CSV table of C-alpha atoms in Angstrom, one decimal:
chain,number,residue,atom,x,y,z
I,210,MET,CA,199.3,152.7,131.2
I,211,ALA,CA,201.6,151.0,128.6
I,212,LYS,CA,202.0,147.3,128.5
I,213,GLN,CA,205.5,145.9,128.6
I,214,LYS,CA,206.6,143.5,125.9
I,215,GLY,CA,209.7,141.4,125.4
I,216,ILE,CA,211.5,138.7,127.3
I,217,PHE,CA,212.6,140.8,130.3
I,218,LYS,CA,210.1,140.9,133.1
I,219,VAL,CA,211.2,144.0,135.0
I,220,GLN,CA,209.7,145.3,138.3
I,221,GLY,CA,210.6,148.5,140.1
I,222,THR,CA,211.5,152.1,139.0
I,223,MET,CA,214.2,153.1,136.5
I,224,GLY,CA,214.8,156.6,135.2
I,225,GLY,CA,211.4,157.9,136.3
I,226,VAL,CA,209.6,155.0,134.8
I,227,SER,CA,207.9,152.4,136.9
I,228,PHE,CA,207.6,148.7,135.9
I,229,ILE,CA,204.8,146.9,137.7
I,230,LYS,CA,203.2,143.4,137.6
I,231,THR,CA,199.4,143.2,137.3
I,232,GLN,CA,196.9,140.6,136.5
I,233,ASP,CA,197.1,141.7,132.9
I,234,GLY,CA,200.9,141.2,132.7
I,235,TYR,CA,203.8,143.6,133.2
I,236,MET,CA,202.9,147.2,132.8
I,237,VAL,CA,204.9,150.5,132.4
I,238,LYS,CA,203.9,153.9,133.7
I,239,GLU,CA,205.7,157.2,134.2
I,240,LYS,CA,206.5,158.2,137.8
I,241,SER,CA,204.4,161.2,138.9
I,242,GLU,CA,206.3,164.4,139.5
I,243,VAL,CA,203.6,165.7,141.8
I,244,SER,CA,204.4,165.5,145.5
I,245,ALA,CA,202.0,163.9,148.0
I,246,GLU,CA,202.0,167.1,150.0
I,247,LYS,CA,200.8,169.1,147.0
I,248,ILE,CA,198.0,166.6,146.3
I,249,ALA,CA,196.9,166.8,149.9
I,250,THR,CA,196.9,170.6,150.2
I,251,SER,CA,196.7,172.3,146.8
I,252,GLU,CA,193.3,173.7,145.8
I,253,SER,CA,194.0,172.5,142.2
I,254,PHE,CA,193.8,168.9,143.5
I,255,ALA,CA,190.5,169.3,145.4
I,256,ARG,CA,188.7,167.1,142.9
I,257,THR,CA,191.4,164.5,143.2
I,258,ARG,CA,191.1,164.4,147.0
I,259,GLU,CA,187.3,164.2,146.8
I,260,ASN,CA,187.5,161.3,144.3
I,261,ALA,CA,190.1,159.5,146.4
I,262,SER,CA,187.9,159.9,149.5
I,263,GLU,CA,184.9,158.4,147.8
I,264,PHE,CA,186.9,155.6,146.2
I,265,GLY,CA,188.3,154.7,149.6
I,266,ARG,CA,184.7,154.6,151.0
I,267,ALA,CA,183.7,152.3,148.1
I,268,GLY,CA,186.6,150.0,148.8
I,269,LYS,CA,185.8,149.8,152.5
I,270,ALA,CA,182.1,149.1,151.8
I,271,GLY,CA,183.0,146.4,149.3
I,272,LYS,CA,185.2,144.7,151.9
I,273,VAL,CA,182.5,144.8,154.6
I,274,LEU,CA,180.1,143.2,152.1
I,275,ARG,CA,182.6,140.5,151.1
I,276,THR,CA,183.3,139.7,154.7
I,277,ALA,CA,179.6,139.5,155.6
I,278,ILE,CA,179.0,136.9,152.9
I,279,ARG,CA,182.3,135.1,153.2
I,280,ILE,CA,180.7,131.7,153.9
I,281,VAL,CA,179.2,131.6,150.4
I,282,LEU,CA,181.6,133.9,148.6
I,283,GLN,CA,184.7,131.8,149.3
I,284,SER,CA,183.4,129.1,146.9
I,285,GLY,CA,181.9,131.3,144.3
I,286,LYS,CA,184.1,134.2,143.2
I,287,ASP,CA,186.6,135.2,140.5
I,288,ASN,CA,190.0,136.8,141.1
I,289,ARG,CA,188.7,140.2,140.1
I,290,VAL,CA,185.7,140.3,142.4
I,291,THR,CA,187.3,142.9,144.7
I,292,SER,CA,187.9,145.5,142.0
I,293,ARG,CA,184.6,144.8,140.3
I,294,LEU,CA,182.7,145.2,143.5
I,295,THR,CA,184.5,148.4,144.3
I,296,LYS,CA,183.5,149.8,140.9
I,297,GLU,CA,179.9,149.0,141.6
I,298,MET,CA,180.1,150.5,145.1
I,299,MET,CA,181.3,153.7,143.4
I,300,ARG,CA,178.1,153.7,141.3
I,301,VAL,CA,176.1,153.3,144.6
I,302,ILE,CA,178.0,156.3,146.1
I,303,LYS,CA,177.6,158.5,143.1
I,304,ALA,CA,173.8,158.0,143.3
I,305,ASP,CA,173.9,159.9,146.6
I,306,LEU,CA,172.0,163.1,145.8
I,307,THR,CA,172.1,164.7,149.2
I,308,SER,CA,175.8,164.7,150.4
I,309,ALA,CA,178.5,167.1,149.1
I,310,ARG,CA,181.0,165.8,146.6
I,311,GLY,CA,183.7,164.0,148.4
I,312,GLN,CA,181.3,163.1,151.3
I,313,ARG,CA,178.9,160.9,149.2
I,314,ASN,CA,178.4,157.5,150.8
I,315,VAL,CA,176.7,154.1,150.5
I,316,ILE,CA,174.0,154.7,153.0
I,317,ASP,CA,172.7,157.8,151.2
I,318,GLY,CA,173.3,156.2,147.8
I,319,GLU,CA,171.4,153.5,146.0
I,320,THR,CA,172.4,150.1,147.2
I,321,GLU,CA,169.8,148.6,144.9
I,322,LEU,CA,172.2,149.2,142.1
I,323,LEU,CA,174.1,146.1,143.3
I,324,ARG,CA,171.2,143.8,142.4
I,325,GLY,CA,172.2,141.3,139.7
I,326,PHE,CA,175.9,141.6,140.6
I,327,GLU,CA,177.7,138.3,139.7
I,328,PHE,CA,180.5,137.4,142.1
I,329,ASN,CA,182.1,135.0,139.6
I,330,ASN,CA,182.2,136.4,136.0
I,331,ASN,CA,183.6,133.1,134.8
I,332,ALA,CA,180.4,131.3,135.9
I,333,ARG,CA,177.4,133.6,136.0
I,334,PHE,CA,174.4,132.4,137.9
I,335,SER,CA,172.1,134.0,135.4
I,336,THR,CA,173.3,131.6,132.7
I,337,THR,CA,173.8,128.6,135.0
I,338,MET,CA,170.4,127.9,136.5
I,339,PHE,CA,167.2,128.4,134.6
I,340,ALA,CA,164.8,127.1,137.3
I,341,THR,CA,162.2,129.6,138.4
I,342,TYR,CA,162.6,131.1,141.8
I,343,ALA,CA,161.3,134.0,143.9
I,344,ALA,CA,163.4,136.1,146.3
I,345,THR,CA,161.7,137.9,149.2
I,346,ILE,CA,162.8,140.1,152.0
I,347,ASP,CA,160.6,140.8,155.0
I,348,ARG,CA,162.1,143.6,157.1
I,349,VAL,CA,159.6,143.1,160.0
I,350,THR,CA,160.5,139.4,160.6
I,351,GLY,CA,164.1,139.7,159.4
I,352,LYS,CA,163.5,136.8,156.9
I,353,LEU,CA,165.3,136.7,153.6
I,354,ASP,CA,164.1,133.7,151.6
I,355,ILE,CA,164.5,132.0,148.3
I,356,ALA,CA,161.7,129.8,147.0
I,357,VAL,CA,162.7,127.6,144.0
I,358,GLN,CA,160.0,126.0,141.9
I,359,PRO,CA,160.3,122.3,141.1
I,360,PHE,CA,162.8,121.7,138.3
I,361,THR,CA,164.8,119.0,136.6
I,362,PRO,CA,168.6,119.4,137.2
I,363,ALA,CA,169.8,117.8,133.9
I,364,ARG,CA,167.4,120.1,132.0
I,365,ASP,CA,167.4,123.3,133.9
I,366,LEU,CA,171.1,123.6,134.9
I,367,VAL,CA,174.0,124.3,132.6
I,368,ALA,CA,176.4,122.0,134.5
I,369,PRO,CA,180.1,122.0,133.8
I,370,GLU,CA,181.6,118.9,132.2
I,371,GLY,CA,182.5,116.3,134.8
I,372,SER,CA,180.0,117.5,137.5
I,373,THR,CA,177.7,114.9,138.9
I,374,HIS,CA,176.1,116.8,141.9
I,375,PHE,CA,175.3,120.3,143.0
I,376,VAL,CA,174.2,122.3,146.0
I,377,LEU,CA,172.1,125.5,146.1
I,378,VAL,CA,173.4,128.0,148.6
I,379,SER,CA,171.9,131.3,149.9
I,380,ALA,CA,172.9,134.0,152.3
I,381,GLY,CA,171.0,137.0,153.7
I,382,THR,CA,172.8,139.8,155.4
I,383,GLU,CA,172.2,143.2,157.0
I,384,ILE,CA,175.1,145.6,157.0
I,385,ASP,CA,175.8,148.8,159.0
I,386,PHE,CA,178.3,150.4,156.6
I,387,ASP,CA,179.0,153.3,159.0
I,388,LYS,CA,180.2,150.9,161.7
I,389,GLY,CA,181.5,148.1,159.4
I,390,THR,CA,179.3,145.5,161.2
I,391,PHE,CA,176.9,142.9,159.9
I,392,VAL,CA,174.5,140.1,160.8
I,393,THR,CA,174.4,137.2,158.3
I,394,GLY,CA,172.3,134.0,158.0
I,395,ASP,CA,173.0,131.3,155.4
I,396,SER,CA,171.3,128.1,154.2
I,397,ALA,CA,171.9,125.3,151.7
I,398,THR,CA,170.3,122.3,150.2
I,399,ALA,CA,171.6,118.8,150.5
I,400,VAL,CA,174.0,117.6,147.9
I,401,LEU,CA,171.7,116.8,144.9
I,402,PRO,CA,172.4,114.6,141.8
I,403,ILE,CA,172.4,116.1,138.3
I,404,ASN,CA,170.0,113.8,136.5
I,405,ASN,CA,166.6,113.7,134.9
I,406,SER,CA,164.6,113.2,138.1
I,407,PRO,CA,162.4,116.2,138.9
I,408,LEU,CA,163.1,117.9,142.2
I,409,ALA,CA,160.4,119.1,144.6
I,410,ALA,CA,160.2,122.8,145.5
I,411,ILE,CA,163.2,124.1,147.5
I,412,ASN,CA,163.0,126.8,150.2
I,413,LEU,CA,166.2,128.5,151.5
I,414,SER,CA,165.6,130.7,154.5
I,415,ASN,CA,168.0,133.2,156.1
I,416,SER,CA,167.4,135.3,159.2
I,417,VAL,CA,168.8,138.6,160.3
I,418,THR,CA,167.6,141.2,162.9
I,419,PRO,CA,163.9,141.8,162.8
I,420,ASN,CA,162.9,145.4,162.0
I,421,SER,CA,166.5,146.2,160.9
I,422,THR,CA,167.2,149.8,159.8
I,423,HIS,CA,170.2,148.8,157.7
I,424,PRO,CA,170.4,147.7,154.0
I,425,LEU,CA,169.6,144.0,153.5
I,426,PHE,CA,171.1,141.8,150.8
I,427,LEU,CA,170.0,138.4,149.6
I,428,LEU,CA,172.2,136.1,147.5
I,429,LEU,CA,171.7,132.8,145.7
I,430,GLY,CA,174.4,130.6,144.4
I,431,ILE,CA,175.2,127.1,143.1
I,432,GLN,CA,178.2,124.9,143.8
I,433,PHE,CA,179.2,121.9,141.6
I,434,PHE,CA,180.8,118.6,142.7
I,435,GLN,CA,182.0,115.4,141.2
I,436,GLN,CA,181.1,112.3,143.3
I,437,VAL,CA,183.6,109.5,143.3
I,438,ASN,CA,183.0,106.5,145.5
I,439,GLY,CA,180.5,108.4,147.6
I,440,ILE,CA,182.8,111.4,148.2
I,441,ASN,CA,181.9,114.8,146.8
I,442,TYR,CA,184.9,116.7,145.4
I,443,PRO,CA,184.6,120.4,144.5
I,444,LEU,CA,184.8,120.6,140.7
I,445,LYS,CA,188.1,122.3,139.7
I,446,ASN,CA,188.3,124.0,143.1
I,447,GLY,CA,185.0,125.8,142.6
I,448,ALA,CA,185.9,127.5,139.3
I,449,PHE,CA,182.4,126.9,138.0
I,450,ASN,CA,180.5,127.9,141.1
I,451,ALA,CA,178.1,130.9,140.6
I,452,LEU,CA,176.8,133.4,143.1
I,453,SER,CA,174.5,136.4,142.5
I,454,MET,CA,173.0,139.3,144.4
I,455,VAL,CA,169.3,138.5,143.7
I,456,LYS,CA,167.4,141.0,145.9
I,457,ILE,CA,168.2,144.1,148.0
I,458,SER,CA,166.2,146.3,150.4
I,459,GLY,CA,167.9,149.6,151.1
I,460,ALA,CA,167.7,151.3,154.5
């Protein structure tokens, strides 16, 4: 797709050429001459239909996951998280080695491929907190836990300028991708100061259905604040908050 340059910011279609606005600016593309009916019925577009089916399935799965973790996601994401997560869901679907092409799905794919996914590329958890932690998932009890070893905030956090306090957040969720349903538990620390005083060990525990047969996901994140006169204000509307997928247990 070509990128539009110049002082005129045009949107719409003109002479078979479409002008569209994207996050990367104003773009130009040629209008397709292929009818929707031909794409839907012609054998020559079979691969196109298969790809579209799986892409739609990936988008739906990504939406269910984002909805399931909304309580922590709303304060720790970038404006491209939807497209980035859909791309990763496509990797999961393509790892399905049992279903026919066009019918591949998340359940028969490899949900573990989502491990390490950063929901905010502008503030990655992996380069924000260097304290040692262990993530565990117990399917029998339905417990998804984070155990953080003692650490010193001023030393072990890469805190953005202006921040004075932080909160560690976690969420554990089980998702039925076929039905689009989920069960989510979440937890968080108190608001903690960013200073040179060592913190004791921190445990964040989340509960879902015991003996669940669905994929389980465990997330860990950090949110930064600036405290003024005893009131904690989110730093730059959460632009520096980080959230990562730290452990997964597939169905």
